[in-house]
Amino acid sequence: MKHLLSAGDLSRDEALTVLDTAVRMDEALAGREVKKLPTLRGRTVVNLFFEDSTRTRISFELAAKRLSADVVTFSAKGSSVSKGESLKDTALTLEAMGADAVVCRHAMSGAPHRLAGWVRGSVLNAGDGTHEHPTQALLDAYTMRRRLGRVDGLRVAIVGDVLHSRVARSNVLLLHTLGAEVTLVAPPTLLPVGVAEWPAAVSYDLDATLPKADVVMMLRVQRERMGQAYFPSEREYSRRYGLDRHRMGLLPDDAIVMHPGPMNRGMEIAAEVADDPRRSTIVEQVSNGVSVRMAVLYLLLGGAQ
Ligand code: NCD
């Protein structure tokens, strides 16, 4: 594997190798006072973030640093991109500087794929438009496996703004590969065209889905990508598709609640659900993200050495 552009590119074996490697990364760091492995010493990882990000950017940065790579983080604001430099020129600049891996987040679906054609190093998609976010899907699968012991056979409900969610698309692809059964739950206006071809069931009824779910993954309502009204009001959205304490009670006893962050507390998820110590995995997802990204960087960069 040279690049990680889509969760759909991963075979079952490759995906399991990433998850197993993430476990090994956790174990290797657990015994150390200094949280650093020498694995990628001398390699250069460039984080190229053309779109706002907190968790993903910091997570990739930390992952690369824990593997002792040299890390350069480049945000579009304050760079020549704000002067109109094209993605291609930025790529050629990175290439001239000898980046071994480029981690790319971009508002345009497909940008990391284009990048992969222009640079010699590995390209990791850290979220492209409404298209994909493969490392998020991997860290979500890793979290499910840690909490519930497996991914195969799990019933996963993905709820909310599926239309704008690269997290949903990548999760559907990866979870299908790993043998989980996915149900997308959303108002019809927030489902993408062609969703019938996705390897997932569709429901408009959250209350009917929850009692049969081992995992419920809530999605952020992505107002910044909405030019028009997709639902009558926030209150109405919350009433039908928000996860509050009452609804959480419909879940089977050991089901977990996930959210990729950032959350709109009180909209798609109630604060008391997000903070529920037994069911909510939201904070664990963030820590697991670092281990999974270390695993991906290691496999893409270290493996071939
Ligand atoms: C997601 C993203 O940026 O796609 N967040 C993340 O990476 N943790 C989801 C979102 O923005 O809602």
Short mmCIF file of N, CA, C and O in Angstrom, two decimals, residues 10-98:
data_model
loop_
_atom_site.label_atom_id
_atom_site.label_comp_id
_atom_site.label_asym_id
_atom_site.label_seq_id
_atom_site.Cartn_x
_atom_site.Cartn_y
_atom_site.Cartn_z
N LEU A 10 -8.98 -0.43 1.12
CA LEU A 10 -8.39 -1.40 2.05
C LEU A 10 -9.09 -2.75 1.94
O LEU A 10 -10.32 -2.83 2.01
N SER A 11 -8.30 -3.80 1.78
CA SER A 11 -8.87 -5.14 1.86
C SER A 11 -9.11 -5.44 3.34
O SER A 11 -8.61 -4.72 4.21
N ARG A 12 -9.83 -6.51 3.60
CA ARG A 12 -10.07 -6.90 4.98
C ARG A 12 -8.74 -7.15 5.71
O ARG A 12 -8.54 -6.68 6.83
N ASP A 13 -7.83 -7.83 5.05
CA ASP A 13 -6.54 -8.11 5.68
C ASP A 13 -5.74 -6.84 5.97
O ASP A 13 -5.13 -6.71 7.02
N GLU A 14 -5.76 -5.93 5.00
CA GLU A 14 -5.02 -4.68 5.20
C GLU A 14 -5.61 -3.88 6.36
O GLU A 14 -4.88 -3.34 7.20
N ALA A 15 -6.94 -3.81 6.40
CA ALA A 15 -7.59 -3.06 7.49
C ALA A 15 -7.26 -3.70 8.84
O ALA A 15 -6.93 -2.99 9.81
N LEU A 16 -7.31 -5.03 8.90
CA LEU A 16 -7.00 -5.71 10.16
C LEU A 16 -5.54 -5.51 10.55
O LEU A 16 -5.22 -5.37 11.73
N THR A 17 -4.66 -5.45 9.55
CA THR A 17 -3.25 -5.19 9.84
C THR A 17 -3.08 -3.81 10.48
O THR A 17 -2.31 -3.65 11.42
N VAL A 18 -3.81 -2.83 9.97
CA VAL A 18 -3.73 -1.49 10.58
C VAL A 18 -4.18 -1.56 12.03
O VAL A 18 -3.51 -1.05 12.93
N LEU A 19 -5.31 -2.21 12.27
CA LEU A 19 -5.85 -2.27 13.64
C LEU A 19 -4.89 -3.03 14.57
O LEU A 19 -4.64 -2.61 15.70
N ASP A 20 -4.33 -4.12 14.08
CA ASP A 20 -3.38 -4.89 14.91
C ASP A 20 -2.10 -4.09 15.17
O ASP A 20 -1.54 -4.14 16.26
N THR A 21 -1.66 -3.35 14.16
CA THR A 21 -0.46 -2.53 14.32
C THR A 21 -0.71 -1.42 15.34
O THR A 21 0.17 -1.08 16.14
N ALA A 22 -1.93 -0.87 15.34
CA ALA A 22 -2.28 0.18 16.32
C ALA A 22 -2.20 -0.39 17.74
O ALA A 22 -1.72 0.29 18.65
N VAL A 23 -2.61 -1.63 17.92
CA VAL A 23 -2.49 -2.27 19.24
C VAL A 23 -1.01 -2.34 19.62
O VAL A 23 -0.61 -2.03 20.74
N ARG A 24 -0.18 -2.75 18.66
CA ARG A 24 1.26 -2.86 18.94
C ARG A 24 1.87 -1.50 19.27
O ARG A 24 2.76 -1.39 20.11
N MET A 25 1.40 -0.46 18.60
CA MET A 25 1.89 0.89 18.89
C MET A 25 1.55 1.27 20.33
O MET A 25 2.39 1.79 21.07
N ASP A 26 0.31 0.99 20.72
CA ASP A 26 -0.12 1.28 22.09
C ASP A 26 0.75 0.54 23.10
O ASP A 26 1.20 1.10 24.09
N GLU A 27 0.98 -0.74 22.81
CA GLU A 27 1.77 -1.56 23.74
C GLU A 27 3.21 -1.07 23.81
O GLU A 27 3.80 -1.00 24.89
N ALA A 28 3.76 -0.71 22.65
CA ALA A 28 5.15 -0.27 22.62
C ALA A 28 5.33 1.02 23.42
O ALA A 28 6.35 1.22 24.08
N LEU A 29 4.33 1.90 23.37
CA LEU A 29 4.46 3.17 24.08
C LEU A 29 4.16 3.03 25.56
O LEU A 29 4.71 3.76 26.38
N ALA A 30 3.29 2.07 25.89
CA ALA A 30 2.82 1.94 27.28
C ALA A 30 3.99 1.73 28.24
O ALA A 30 4.00 2.26 29.34
N GLY A 31 4.99 0.97 27.80
CA GLY A 31 6.09 0.66 28.70
C GLY A 31 7.16 1.74 28.75
O GLY A 31 8.17 1.59 29.42
N ARG A 32 6.98 2.83 28.05
CA ARG A 32 8.07 3.81 27.94
C ARG A 32 7.81 5.08 28.71
O ARG A 32 6.71 5.60 28.71
N GLU A 33 8.89 5.57 29.29
CA GLU A 33 8.77 6.84 29.98
C GLU A 33 8.69 7.97 28.96
O GLU A 33 7.90 8.88 29.08
N VAL A 34 9.53 7.87 27.93
CA VAL A 34 9.50 8.85 26.84
C VAL A 34 8.60 8.28 25.75
O VAL A 34 8.91 7.22 25.19
N LYS A 35 7.51 8.97 25.46
CA LYS A 35 6.51 8.43 24.53
C LYS A 35 6.95 8.62 23.09
O LYS A 35 6.38 9.41 22.34
N LYS A 36 7.98 7.91 22.69
CA LYS A 36 8.53 8.07 21.35
C LYS A 36 9.20 6.78 20.89
O LYS A 36 9.91 6.15 21.66
N LEU A 37 8.94 6.42 19.64
CA LEU A 37 9.60 5.26 19.04
C LEU A 37 10.52 5.78 17.94
O LEU A 37 10.20 6.76 17.28
N PRO A 38 11.66 5.13 17.69
CA PRO A 38 12.60 5.66 16.70
C PRO A 38 12.26 5.33 15.25
O PRO A 38 12.98 5.72 14.33
N THR A 39 11.15 4.65 15.04
CA THR A 39 10.82 4.04 13.75
C THR A 39 10.98 4.91 12.50
O THR A 39 11.47 4.46 11.49
N LEU A 40 10.51 6.14 12.55
CA LEU A 40 10.55 6.98 11.33
C LEU A 40 11.59 8.10 11.43
O LEU A 40 11.45 9.15 10.79
N ARG A 41 12.64 7.85 12.19
CA ARG A 41 13.70 8.85 12.32
C ARG A 41 14.26 9.18 10.93
O ARG A 41 14.53 8.27 10.14
N GLY A 42 14.39 10.47 10.65
CA GLY A 42 14.96 10.88 9.36
C GLY A 42 13.95 10.98 8.22
O GLY A 42 14.29 11.42 7.13
N ARG A 43 12.72 10.58 8.48
CA ARG A 43 11.69 10.72 7.44
C ARG A 43 10.92 12.02 7.68
O ARG A 43 10.80 12.48 8.82
N THR A 44 10.38 12.57 6.60
CA THR A 44 9.66 13.84 6.72
C THR A 44 8.18 13.67 6.41
O THR A 44 7.82 13.13 5.37
N VAL A 45 7.35 14.12 7.33
CA VAL A 45 5.90 14.07 7.13
C VAL A 45 5.40 15.51 7.06
O VAL A 45 5.68 16.32 7.95
N VAL A 46 4.70 15.84 5.99
CA VAL A 46 4.14 17.18 5.86
C VAL A 46 2.63 17.11 6.04
O VAL A 46 1.94 16.33 5.36
N ASN A 47 2.13 17.89 6.95
CA ASN A 47 0.68 18.00 7.16
C ASN A 47 0.20 19.21 6.37
O ASN A 47 0.58 20.34 6.67
N LEU A 48 -0.65 18.96 5.41
CA LEU A 48 -1.11 20.01 4.51
C LEU A 48 -2.60 20.23 4.76
O LEU A 48 -3.42 19.44 4.30
N PHE A 49 -2.93 21.25 5.52
CA PHE A 49 -4.33 21.44 5.91
C PHE A 49 -4.92 22.69 5.28
O PHE A 49 -4.66 23.80 5.71
N PHE A 50 -5.72 22.47 4.26
CA PHE A 50 -6.37 23.58 3.56
C PHE A 50 -7.73 23.89 4.16
O PHE A 50 -8.43 24.76 3.68
N GLU A 51 -8.13 23.10 5.14
CA GLU A 51 -9.44 23.29 5.74
C GLU A 51 -9.25 23.21 7.25
O GLU A 51 -8.38 22.48 7.72
N ASP A 52 -10.08 23.92 8.00
CA ASP A 52 -9.93 23.94 9.46
C ASP A 52 -10.01 22.55 10.04
O ASP A 52 -10.74 21.70 9.57
N SER A 53 -9.22 22.35 11.08
CA SER A 53 -9.22 21.06 11.76
C SER A 53 -8.54 21.25 13.10
O SER A 53 -7.58 22.00 13.21
N THR A 54 -9.05 20.59 14.10
CA THR A 54 -8.36 20.59 15.39
C THR A 54 -7.81 19.21 15.62
O THR A 54 -6.60 18.97 15.55
N ARG A 55 -8.76 18.26 15.86
CA ARG A 55 -8.34 16.92 16.24
C ARG A 55 -7.45 16.23 15.22
O ARG A 55 -6.40 15.68 15.55
N THR A 56 -7.89 16.22 13.97
CA THR A 56 -7.19 15.43 12.96
C THR A 56 -5.77 15.97 12.76
O THR A 56 -4.82 15.20 12.66
N ARG A 57 -5.64 17.28 12.72
CA ARG A 57 -4.32 17.88 12.48
C ARG A 57 -3.38 17.56 13.64
O ARG A 57 -2.25 17.09 13.45
N ILE A 58 -3.86 17.79 14.85
CA ILE A 58 -3.02 17.55 16.02
C ILE A 58 -2.69 16.06 16.14
O ILE A 58 -1.59 15.66 16.49
N SER A 59 -3.67 15.23 15.85
CA SER A 59 -3.50 13.80 15.95
C SER A 59 -2.43 13.28 14.98
O SER A 59 -1.55 12.50 15.37
N PHE A 60 -2.48 13.73 13.74
CA PHE A 60 -1.46 13.32 12.77
C PHE A 60 -0.08 13.84 13.17
O PHE A 60 0.93 13.15 13.03
N GLU A 61 -0.07 15.06 13.69
CA GLU A 61 1.20 15.66 14.09
C GLU A 61 1.82 14.85 15.23
O GLU A 61 3.01 14.50 15.20
N LEU A 62 1.00 14.54 16.20
CA LEU A 62 1.47 13.77 17.36
C LEU A 62 1.90 12.37 16.94
O LEU A 62 2.93 11.85 17.39
N ALA A 63 1.13 11.76 16.05
CA ALA A 63 1.44 10.40 15.60
C ALA A 63 2.82 10.39 14.93
O ALA A 63 3.67 9.54 15.21
N ALA A 64 3.06 11.35 14.04
CA ALA A 64 4.33 11.39 13.33
C ALA A 64 5.48 11.68 14.30
O ALA A 64 6.56 11.09 14.21
N LYS A 65 5.23 12.56 15.27
CA LYS A 65 6.29 12.89 16.24
C LYS A 65 6.60 11.71 17.14
O LYS A 65 7.75 11.48 17.49
N ARG A 66 5.57 10.95 17.50
CA ARG A 66 5.82 9.78 18.36
C ARG A 66 6.61 8.71 17.62
O ARG A 66 7.19 7.82 18.24
N LEU A 67 6.63 8.79 16.30
CA LEU A 67 7.45 7.86 15.52
C LEU A 67 8.79 8.50 15.15
O LEU A 67 9.53 7.97 14.32
N SER A 68 9.09 9.66 15.73
CA SER A 68 10.36 10.37 15.52
C SER A 68 10.57 10.93 14.11
O SER A 68 11.71 11.19 13.72
N ALA A 69 9.50 11.09 13.35
CA ALA A 69 9.64 11.71 12.03
C ALA A 69 9.84 13.21 12.22
O ALA A 69 9.50 13.77 13.26
N ASP A 70 10.39 13.86 11.19
CA ASP A 70 10.39 15.33 11.17
C ASP A 70 9.04 15.75 10.63
O ASP A 70 8.60 15.25 9.59
N VAL A 71 8.37 16.65 11.33
CA VAL A 71 7.01 17.01 10.95
C VAL A 71 6.90 18.49 10.64
O VAL A 71 7.36 19.32 11.42
N VAL A 72 6.32 18.78 9.51
CA VAL A 72 6.05 20.17 9.16
C VAL A 72 4.55 20.31 8.98
O VAL A 72 3.94 19.52 8.25
N THR A 73 3.96 21.25 9.68
CA THR A 73 2.53 21.45 9.51
C THR A 73 2.30 22.76 8.80
O THR A 73 2.86 23.79 9.13
N PHE A 74 1.46 22.67 7.79
CA PHE A 74 1.25 23.76 6.88
C PHE A 74 -0.25 24.01 6.81
O PHE A 74 -1.00 23.14 6.40
N SER A 75 -0.66 25.18 7.29
CA SER A 75 -2.09 25.51 7.19
C SER A 75 -2.26 26.51 6.06
O SER A 75 -1.39 27.35 5.85
N ALA A 76 -3.36 26.41 5.37
CA ALA A 76 -3.56 27.27 4.20
C ALA A 76 -3.51 28.74 4.57
O ALA A 76 -2.92 29.55 3.87
N LYS A 77 -4.08 29.07 5.74
CA LYS A 77 -4.04 30.48 6.16
C LYS A 77 -2.59 30.83 6.48
O LYS A 77 -1.89 30.08 7.14
N GLY A 78 -2.14 31.95 5.99
CA GLY A 78 -0.77 32.35 6.28
C GLY A 78 0.23 31.73 5.32
O GLY A 78 1.43 31.87 5.49
N SER A 79 -0.22 31.00 4.33
CA SER A 79 0.70 30.41 3.35
C SER A 79 0.43 31.06 1.99
O SER A 79 -0.46 31.88 1.85
N SER A 80 1.18 30.61 0.98
CA SER A 80 0.96 31.16 -0.36
C SER A 80 -0.36 30.73 -0.97
O SER A 80 -0.76 31.25 -2.00
N VAL A 81 -1.02 29.76 -0.33
CA VAL A 81 -2.33 29.34 -0.84
C VAL A 81 -3.30 30.52 -0.76
O VAL A 81 -4.10 30.74 -1.66
N SER A 82 -3.18 31.31 0.32
CA SER A 82 -4.08 32.47 0.43
C SER A 82 -3.71 33.53 -0.61
O SER A 82 -4.45 34.46 -0.86
N LYS A 83 -2.55 33.37 -1.25
CA LYS A 83 -2.20 34.27 -2.37
C LYS A 83 -2.62 33.65 -3.69
O LYS A 83 -2.24 34.11 -4.76
N GLY A 84 -3.30 32.54 -3.65
CA GLY A 84 -3.83 31.94 -4.87
C GLY A 84 -2.94 30.85 -5.46
O GLY A 84 -3.16 30.43 -6.59
N GLU A 85 -1.94 30.38 -4.74
CA GLU A 85 -1.10 29.31 -5.27
C GLU A 85 -1.93 28.04 -5.44
O GLU A 85 -2.75 27.70 -4.59
N SER A 86 -1.74 27.35 -6.53
CA SER A 86 -2.58 26.19 -6.80
C SER A 86 -2.10 24.98 -6.01
O SER A 86 -0.97 24.94 -5.53
N LEU A 87 -2.98 24.01 -5.92
CA LEU A 87 -2.64 22.77 -5.23
C LEU A 87 -1.43 22.12 -5.89
O LEU A 87 -0.54 21.61 -5.24
N LYS A 88 -1.39 22.22 -7.21
CA LYS A 88 -0.28 21.59 -7.94
C LYS A 88 1.06 22.25 -7.61
O LYS A 88 2.06 21.57 -7.37
N ASP A 89 1.08 23.58 -7.56
CA ASP A 89 2.33 24.27 -7.23
C ASP A 89 2.75 23.97 -5.80
O ASP A 89 3.94 23.81 -5.52
N THR A 90 1.77 23.89 -4.91
CA THR A 90 2.09 23.54 -3.52
C THR A 90 2.70 22.14 -3.48
O THR A 90 3.70 21.90 -2.80
N ALA A 91 2.12 21.24 -4.25
CA ALA A 91 2.61 19.86 -4.29
C ALA A 91 4.05 19.82 -4.81
O ALA A 91 4.90 19.11 -4.26
N LEU A 92 4.32 20.59 -5.85
CA LEU A 92 5.67 20.57 -6.44
C LEU A 92 6.70 21.15 -5.47
O LEU A 92 7.84 20.69 -5.41
N THR A 93 6.26 22.13 -4.69
CA THR A 93 7.15 22.70 -3.67
C THR A 93 7.50 21.64 -2.63
O THR A 93 8.66 21.47 -2.25
N LEU A 94 6.48 20.91 -2.19
CA LEU A 94 6.71 19.85 -1.19
C LEU A 94 7.64 18.79 -1.76
O LEU A 94 8.53 18.28 -1.08
N GLU A 95 7.41 18.48 -3.00
CA GLU A 95 8.19 17.47 -3.68
C GLU A 95 9.67 17.89 -3.70
O GLU A 95 10.56 17.10 -3.42
N ALA A 96 9.88 19.17 -4.01
CA ALA A 96 11.25 19.69 -4.06
C ALA A 96 11.92 19.62 -2.69
O ALA A 96 13.13 19.53 -2.57
N MET A 97 11.11 19.67 -1.64
CA MET A 97 11.67 19.61 -0.28
C MET A 97 11.81 18.18 0.22
O MET A 97 12.31 17.94 1.32
N GLY A 98 11.33 17.23 -0.56
CA GLY A 98 11.55 15.83 -0.22
C GLY A 98 10.66 15.25 0.86
O GLY A 98 11.13 14.57 1.76
#
